XYZ file of C-alpha atoms in Angstrom:
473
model
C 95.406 122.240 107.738
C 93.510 119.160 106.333
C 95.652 116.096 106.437
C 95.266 113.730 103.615
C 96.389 110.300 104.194
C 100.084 109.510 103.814
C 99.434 106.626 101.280
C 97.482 109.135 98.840
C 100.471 111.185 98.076
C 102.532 109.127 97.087
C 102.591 106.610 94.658
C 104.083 103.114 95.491
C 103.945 100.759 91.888
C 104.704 102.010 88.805
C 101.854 100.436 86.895
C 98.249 101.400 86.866
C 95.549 99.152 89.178
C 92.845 99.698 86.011
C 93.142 96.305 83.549
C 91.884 98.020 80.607
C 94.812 100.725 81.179
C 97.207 97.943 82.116
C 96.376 96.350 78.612
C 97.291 98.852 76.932
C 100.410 99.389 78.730
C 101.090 95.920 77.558
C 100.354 96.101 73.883
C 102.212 99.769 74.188
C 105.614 98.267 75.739
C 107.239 97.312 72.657
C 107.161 100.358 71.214
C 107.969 102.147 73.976
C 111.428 100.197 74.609
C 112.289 101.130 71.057
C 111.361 105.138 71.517
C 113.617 105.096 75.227
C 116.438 103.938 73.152
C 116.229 106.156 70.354
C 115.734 109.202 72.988
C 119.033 108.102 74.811
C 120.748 108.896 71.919
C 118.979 112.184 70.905
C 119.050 112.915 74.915
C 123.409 112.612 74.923
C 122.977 115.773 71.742
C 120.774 117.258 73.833
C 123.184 117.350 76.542
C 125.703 118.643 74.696
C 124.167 121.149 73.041
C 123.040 122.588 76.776
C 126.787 122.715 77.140
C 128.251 124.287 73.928
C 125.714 127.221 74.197
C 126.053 129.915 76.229
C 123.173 131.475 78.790
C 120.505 133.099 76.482
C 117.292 133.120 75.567
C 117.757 131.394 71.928
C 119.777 128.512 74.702
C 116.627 127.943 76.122
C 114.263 127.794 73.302
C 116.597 125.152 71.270
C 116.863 123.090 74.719
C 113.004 123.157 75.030
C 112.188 122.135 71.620
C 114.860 119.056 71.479
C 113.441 118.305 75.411
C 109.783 117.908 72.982
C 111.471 115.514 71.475
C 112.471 114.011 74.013
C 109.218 113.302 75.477
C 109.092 116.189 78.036
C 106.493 118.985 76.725
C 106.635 122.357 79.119
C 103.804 124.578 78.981
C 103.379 128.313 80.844
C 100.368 129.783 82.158
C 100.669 133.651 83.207
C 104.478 134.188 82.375
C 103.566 138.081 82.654
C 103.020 137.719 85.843
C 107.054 137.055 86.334
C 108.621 139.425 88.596
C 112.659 139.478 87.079
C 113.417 141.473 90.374
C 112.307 138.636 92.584
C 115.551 136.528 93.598
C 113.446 133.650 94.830
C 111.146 131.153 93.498
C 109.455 128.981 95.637
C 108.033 125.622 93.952
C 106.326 122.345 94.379
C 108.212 119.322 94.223
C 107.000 116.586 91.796
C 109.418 115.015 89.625
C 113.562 114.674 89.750
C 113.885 117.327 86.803
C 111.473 120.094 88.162
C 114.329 122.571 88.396
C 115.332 121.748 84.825
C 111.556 122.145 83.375
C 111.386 125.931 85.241
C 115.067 126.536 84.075
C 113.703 126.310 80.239
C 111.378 129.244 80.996
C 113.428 131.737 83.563
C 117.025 131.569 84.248
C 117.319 129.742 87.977
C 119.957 128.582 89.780
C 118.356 125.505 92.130
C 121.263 124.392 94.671
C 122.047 120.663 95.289
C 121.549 120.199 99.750
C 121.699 116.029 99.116
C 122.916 113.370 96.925
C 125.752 113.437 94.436
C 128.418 116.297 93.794
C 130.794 117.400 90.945
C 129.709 116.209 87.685
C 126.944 114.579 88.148
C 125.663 117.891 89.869
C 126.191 120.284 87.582
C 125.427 117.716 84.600
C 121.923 117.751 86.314
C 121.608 121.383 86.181
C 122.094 121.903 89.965
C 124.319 124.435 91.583
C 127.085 122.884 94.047
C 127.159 124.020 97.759
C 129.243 122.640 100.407
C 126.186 121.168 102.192
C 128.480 119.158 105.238
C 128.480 122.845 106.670
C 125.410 122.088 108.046
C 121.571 123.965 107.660
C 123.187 127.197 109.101
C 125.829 127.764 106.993
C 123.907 126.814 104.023
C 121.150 129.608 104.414
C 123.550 131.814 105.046
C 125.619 131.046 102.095
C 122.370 131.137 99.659
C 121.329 134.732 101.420
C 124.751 136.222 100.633
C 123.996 134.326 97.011
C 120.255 136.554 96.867
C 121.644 139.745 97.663
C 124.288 139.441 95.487
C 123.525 141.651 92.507
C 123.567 140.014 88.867
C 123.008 136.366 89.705
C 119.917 134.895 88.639
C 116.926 133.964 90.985
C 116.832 130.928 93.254
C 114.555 127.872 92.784
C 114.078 125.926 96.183
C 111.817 123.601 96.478
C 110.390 123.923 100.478
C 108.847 120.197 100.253
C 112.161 118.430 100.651
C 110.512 115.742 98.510
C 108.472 114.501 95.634
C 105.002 114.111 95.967
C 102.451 112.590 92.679
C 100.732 115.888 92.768
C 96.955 114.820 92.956
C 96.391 114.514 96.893
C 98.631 117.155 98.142
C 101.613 119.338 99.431
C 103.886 118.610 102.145
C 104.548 120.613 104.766
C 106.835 123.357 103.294
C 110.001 124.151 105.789
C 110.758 127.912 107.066
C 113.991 127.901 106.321
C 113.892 128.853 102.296
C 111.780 131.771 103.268
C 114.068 133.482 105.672
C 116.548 133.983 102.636
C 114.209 136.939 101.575
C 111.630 139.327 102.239
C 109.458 138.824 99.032
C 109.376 135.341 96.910
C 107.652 134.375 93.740
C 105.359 130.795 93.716
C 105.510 128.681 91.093
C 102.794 126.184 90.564
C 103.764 123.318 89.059
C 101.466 120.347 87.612
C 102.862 116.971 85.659
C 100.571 114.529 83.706
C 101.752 111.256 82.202
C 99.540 108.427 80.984
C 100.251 104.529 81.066
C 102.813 104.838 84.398
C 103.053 106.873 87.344
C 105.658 110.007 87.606
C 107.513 108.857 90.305
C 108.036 106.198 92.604
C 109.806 106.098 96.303
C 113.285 105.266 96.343
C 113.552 105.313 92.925
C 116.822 107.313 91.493
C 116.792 109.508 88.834
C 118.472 107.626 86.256
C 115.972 105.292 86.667
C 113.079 108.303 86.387
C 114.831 109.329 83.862
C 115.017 106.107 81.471
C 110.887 106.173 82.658
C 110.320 109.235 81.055
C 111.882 108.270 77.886
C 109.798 105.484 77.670
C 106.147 106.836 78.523
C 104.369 108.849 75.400
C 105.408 112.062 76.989
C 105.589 113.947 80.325
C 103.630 117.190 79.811
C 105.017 119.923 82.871
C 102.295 122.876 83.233
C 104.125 125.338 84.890
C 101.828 128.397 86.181
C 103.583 131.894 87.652
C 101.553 133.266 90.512
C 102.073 136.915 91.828
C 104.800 137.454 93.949
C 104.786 137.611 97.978
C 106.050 139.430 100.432
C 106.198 138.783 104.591
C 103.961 141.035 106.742
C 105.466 142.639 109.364
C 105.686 140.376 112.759
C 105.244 137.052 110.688
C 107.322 134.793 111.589
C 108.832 132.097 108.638
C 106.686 129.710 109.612
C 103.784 131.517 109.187
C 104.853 132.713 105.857
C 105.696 129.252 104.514
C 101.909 127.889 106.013
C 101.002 131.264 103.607
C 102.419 130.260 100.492
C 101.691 126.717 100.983
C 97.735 127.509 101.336
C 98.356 129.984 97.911
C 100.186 127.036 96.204
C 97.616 124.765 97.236
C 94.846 126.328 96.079
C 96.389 126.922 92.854
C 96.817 123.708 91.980
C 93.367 122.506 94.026
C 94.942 120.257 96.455
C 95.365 120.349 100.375
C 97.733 121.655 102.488
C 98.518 118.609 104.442
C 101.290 118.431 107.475
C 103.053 115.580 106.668
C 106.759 116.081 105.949
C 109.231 114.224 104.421
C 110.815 112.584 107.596
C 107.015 111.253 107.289
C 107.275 109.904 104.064
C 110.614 108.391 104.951
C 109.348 106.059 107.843
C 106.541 105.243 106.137
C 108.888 103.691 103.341
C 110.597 102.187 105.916
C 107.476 100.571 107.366
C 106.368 99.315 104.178
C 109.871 97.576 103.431
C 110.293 96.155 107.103
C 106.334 94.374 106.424
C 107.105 91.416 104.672
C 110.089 90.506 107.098
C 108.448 90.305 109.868
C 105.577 88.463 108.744
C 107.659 85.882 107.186
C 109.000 85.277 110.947
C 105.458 84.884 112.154
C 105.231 80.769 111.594
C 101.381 80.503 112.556
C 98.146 78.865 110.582
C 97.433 82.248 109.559
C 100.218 83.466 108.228
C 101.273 80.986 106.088
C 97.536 81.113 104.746
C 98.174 84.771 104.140
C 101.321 83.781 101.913
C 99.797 81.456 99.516
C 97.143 84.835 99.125
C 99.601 87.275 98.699
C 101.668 84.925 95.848
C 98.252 84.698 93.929
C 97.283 88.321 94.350
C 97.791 91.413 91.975
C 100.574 94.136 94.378
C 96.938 95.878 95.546
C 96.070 93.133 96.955
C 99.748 92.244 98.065
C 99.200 95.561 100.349
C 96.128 94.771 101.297
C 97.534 91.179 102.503
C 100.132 92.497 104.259
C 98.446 95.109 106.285
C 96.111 92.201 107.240
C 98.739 90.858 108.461
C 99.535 93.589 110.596
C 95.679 93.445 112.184
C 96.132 89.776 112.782
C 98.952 90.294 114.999
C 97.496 92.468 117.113
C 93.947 90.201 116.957
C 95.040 86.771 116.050
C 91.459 85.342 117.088
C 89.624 87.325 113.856
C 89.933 85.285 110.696
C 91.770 86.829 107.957
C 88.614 86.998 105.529
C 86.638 89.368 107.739
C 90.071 91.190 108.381
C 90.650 91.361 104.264
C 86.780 92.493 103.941
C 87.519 95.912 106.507
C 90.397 96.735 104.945
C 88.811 97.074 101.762
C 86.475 99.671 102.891
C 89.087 101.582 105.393
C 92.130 100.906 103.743
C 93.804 101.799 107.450
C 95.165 99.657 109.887
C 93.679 101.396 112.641
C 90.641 102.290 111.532
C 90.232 98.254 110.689
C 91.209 97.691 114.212
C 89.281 99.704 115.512
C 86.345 98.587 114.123
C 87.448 94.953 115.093
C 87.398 95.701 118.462
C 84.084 97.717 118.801
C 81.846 94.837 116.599
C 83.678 92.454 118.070
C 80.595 90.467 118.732
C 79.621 90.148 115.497
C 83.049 88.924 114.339
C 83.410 85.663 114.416
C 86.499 83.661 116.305
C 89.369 81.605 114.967
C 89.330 78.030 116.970
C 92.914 77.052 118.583
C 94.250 75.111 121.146
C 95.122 78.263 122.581
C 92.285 80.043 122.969
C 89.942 77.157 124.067
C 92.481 77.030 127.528
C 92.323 80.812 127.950
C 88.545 80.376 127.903
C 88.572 77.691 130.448
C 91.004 79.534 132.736
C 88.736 82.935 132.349
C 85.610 80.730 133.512
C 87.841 79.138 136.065
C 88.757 82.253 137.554
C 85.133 83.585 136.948
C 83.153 80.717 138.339
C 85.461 80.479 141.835
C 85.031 83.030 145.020
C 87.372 85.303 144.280
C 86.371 88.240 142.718
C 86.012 88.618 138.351
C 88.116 91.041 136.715
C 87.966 92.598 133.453
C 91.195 94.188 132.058
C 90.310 94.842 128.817
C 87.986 97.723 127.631
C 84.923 97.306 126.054
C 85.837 99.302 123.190
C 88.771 100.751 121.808
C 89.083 104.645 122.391
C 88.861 107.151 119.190
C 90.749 109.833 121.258
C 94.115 109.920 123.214
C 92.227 110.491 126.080
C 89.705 108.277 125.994
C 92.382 105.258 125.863
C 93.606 106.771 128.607
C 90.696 106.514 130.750
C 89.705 103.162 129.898
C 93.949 102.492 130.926
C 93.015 103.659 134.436
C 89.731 101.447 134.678
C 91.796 98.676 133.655
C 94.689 99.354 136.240
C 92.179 100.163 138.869
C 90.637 96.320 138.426
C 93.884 95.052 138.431
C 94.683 96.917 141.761
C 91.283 95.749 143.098
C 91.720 92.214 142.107
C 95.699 92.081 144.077
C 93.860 93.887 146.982
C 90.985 91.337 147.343
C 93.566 88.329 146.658
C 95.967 89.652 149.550
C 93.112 89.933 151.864
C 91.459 86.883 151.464
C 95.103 85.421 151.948
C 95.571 87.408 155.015
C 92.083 85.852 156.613
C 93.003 82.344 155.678
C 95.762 82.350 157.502
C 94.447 83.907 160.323
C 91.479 81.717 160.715
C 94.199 78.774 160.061
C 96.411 79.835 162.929
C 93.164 80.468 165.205
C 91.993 77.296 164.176
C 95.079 75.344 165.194
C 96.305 77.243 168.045
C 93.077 76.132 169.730
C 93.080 72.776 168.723
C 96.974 71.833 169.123
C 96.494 72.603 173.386
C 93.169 70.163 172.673
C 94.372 67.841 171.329
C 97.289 67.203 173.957
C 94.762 67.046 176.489
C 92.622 64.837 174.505
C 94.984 62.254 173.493
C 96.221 61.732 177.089
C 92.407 61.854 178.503
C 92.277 58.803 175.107
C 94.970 57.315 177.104
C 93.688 56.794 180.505
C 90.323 55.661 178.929
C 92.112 52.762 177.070
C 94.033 52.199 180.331
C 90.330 51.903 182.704
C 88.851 49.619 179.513
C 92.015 47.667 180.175
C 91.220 47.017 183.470
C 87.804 46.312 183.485
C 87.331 42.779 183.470
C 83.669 42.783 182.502
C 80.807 45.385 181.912
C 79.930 47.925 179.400
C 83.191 49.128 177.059
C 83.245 52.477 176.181
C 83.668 53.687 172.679
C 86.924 55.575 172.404
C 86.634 57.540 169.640
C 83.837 58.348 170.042
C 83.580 60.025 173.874
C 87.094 61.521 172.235
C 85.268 63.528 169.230
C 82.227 64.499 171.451
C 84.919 66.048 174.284
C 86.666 67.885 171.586
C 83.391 69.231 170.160
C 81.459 70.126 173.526
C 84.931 71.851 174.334
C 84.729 74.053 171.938
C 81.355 74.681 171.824
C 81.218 75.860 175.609
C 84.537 78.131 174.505
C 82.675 79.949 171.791
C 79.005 79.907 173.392
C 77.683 78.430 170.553
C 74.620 76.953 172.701
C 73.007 80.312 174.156
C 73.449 81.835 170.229
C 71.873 79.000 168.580
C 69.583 78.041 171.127
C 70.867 74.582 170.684
């Protein structure tokens, strides 16, 4: 499966990058506060009017044509190629009200497994199931709920989660398609101009209140033939199936990201500006003058240059900025950063103008140079790891050649002096008698202490190491 990046499939402001677009927004917002208030009140008649009727066909067509009104147009490609024996429908996930849309076109029951219960379930058109009971119970509550005869099909959406429906499809989980043997897709594809469809952490009052303000929502809602699980395919294998069929459908990719995936992402994103506001440094407090002055593109482009600078706080934030608007990846940026690092140029600091002079310290002595750090940084898993042994290995080389050279210091120190100690003993009592005879001596030549003392010790040791018949001296 292509993976698409995480950031493409989801989108994170409400408001389009483009200024012409963003203009009209503007001259557009007026008029759009006073159509979300009139479709509040045309949405509570709506709502009761979904309530007073009973389950029918002439239900549906009255709910679809006041949901018009409402801004929310729903149109059908292939509905012949509906299967009413099918008791699951298996859909893409793009909006909060996905289930209703499909709901105006085929009954479907689409069961609630998070969020709120009792009236505010079934007000949303969701089916109530006791979902504390866990994943287990819950499958096999909705498999007694398929084989039951009479009940209308089941929506599920296998996603988990919304996506914006341009880059791709999350990974779809197994455990919808273990409920039956045969399923019907459901392609489903939203456009909306001016403002996105759906932000993260956004609720669905809020998308709601949205979509009464935007022009209109249009849902395109294509039936696809149904299928059924080969024999030895496992439900895995049958969800990668449909999601491939889906995929291609709606001409997007198949990616493998789930929504645990999109969840730490968002958490990422909204731990970002925490941390860098702890980071006191030149830099950083450079970076937060830019980010106050900058449009919220260039806010996330600010911040994740923030996130490069902490793990290279000698590049300068410009040339940081200037990679990560061609990658738009942290890594990739970093990675580059690391193998051009030549070219880029360094930040001066206190800091590392001392590291420099202890690295040519520790270069210029006798002990040998080490290199810990890698030349480049590795594109694979296991090239990283490789250059993680050459590192360790110079490390262990280094500690080796420091312990030795240790070891024959003090060796040749306690040769050294356990010569010389006995010497000098002898020599300072052999200095004694000579100061004693020069004592004596009344008159005549005086002899020069010190020095007949030095040239003993040194002709002492040179007859003890045979210095003379070596050297030829």
């Amino acid at each position: 499966m292509e993976t698409r990046g995480i950031e493409d499939m989801f989108d994170f402001r409400r408001f389009p990058k483009d200024a012409a677009v963003l203009l009209l927004l503007l001259i557009y917002f007026p008029v759009g506060i006073c159509l979300m208030l009139i479709r509040i009140f045309i949405g509570v008649h709506v709502f009761l009017v979904s309530c007073a009727l009973p389950e029918s066909f002439v239900r549906r067509f009255i709910v679809r044509v006041m949901c018009s009104v409402l801004g929310m147009h729903v149109r059908q490609n292939n509905p012949r190629s509906r299967d009413r024996n099918t008791k699951l429908y298996i859909c893409n996930h793009v909006t909060e009200f996905d289930h209703n849309i499909v709901n105006l076109l085929a009954p479907c029951s689409t069961p609630q497994l998070e969020g709120s219960t009792g009236f505010v379930c079934w007000a949303r058109g969701f089916m109530e199931i006791h979902s504390a009971a866990g994943q287990g119970a819950i499958g096999e509550s909705l498999q007694r709920y398929c084989s039951t005869e009479g009940t209308p099909p089941l929506l599920l959406f296998p996603e988990e989660d919304t996506t914006n429906g341009r880059a791709g499809l999350l990974k779809f989980s197994s455990w919808p398609f273990s409920l039956t043997e045969s399923i019907q897709p459901v392609a489903l594809r939203v456009t909306r101009p001016l403002i996105s469809l759906s932000t993260p952490e956004s609720s669905w009052l809020m998308e709601l209140l949205w979509t009464f303000f935007a022009p209109c929502t249009v849902y395109h809602v294509s039936w696809l033939p149904p299928v059924s699980r080969q024999d030895g395919e496992s439900t895995q294998e049958f969800a990668n199936k449909v999601q491939e069929l889906l995929a291609g459908e709606l001409g997007l990719v198949s990616t493998k990201i789930t929504k645990a995936d999109k969840t730490e992402h968002i958490k990422r994103k909204r731990h970002t500006v925490p941390q860098t506001s702890t980071n006191v440094t030149p830099g950083s407090i450079g970076l937060g003058f830019m980010v106050q002055s900058l449009g919220t593109d260039d806010h996330r482009i600010a911040k994740m240059a923030q996130q490069v600078k902490d793990v290279l706080p000698h590049v300068p934030l410009n040339v940081i900025a200037k990679d990560l608007a061609k990658t738009n990846c942290v890594d990739t940026t970093i990675t580059n950063l690391l193998e051009n690092k030549e070219e880029a140029p360094m930040e001066a600091s206190g800091m590392s103008t001392f590291g420099a002079s202890k690295i040519s310290s520790y270069s210029s002595g006798s002990a040998p140079t080490i290199k810990p750090a890698a030349k480049t940084f590795g594109k694979s898993p296991a090239d990283r790891h490789l250059s993680l042994q050459e590192r360790k290995e110079a490390l262990y080389n280094f500690a080796r050649s420091l312990t030795m050279s240790e070891q024959a210091l003090n060796e040749t120190t306690d040769g050294v002096l356990g010569y010389l100690l006995p010497e000098l003993d002898q020599g300072i009592a052999e200095l004694l008698d000579s100061l004693r005879s020069n004592l004596m001596v009344s008159d005549g030549t005086k002899h020069n202490v010190p020095k007949v003392f030095c040239w003993i010790q040194v002709r002492r040791y040179i007859e003890k190491h045979g210095l003379d018949q070596e050297d030829g001296h």
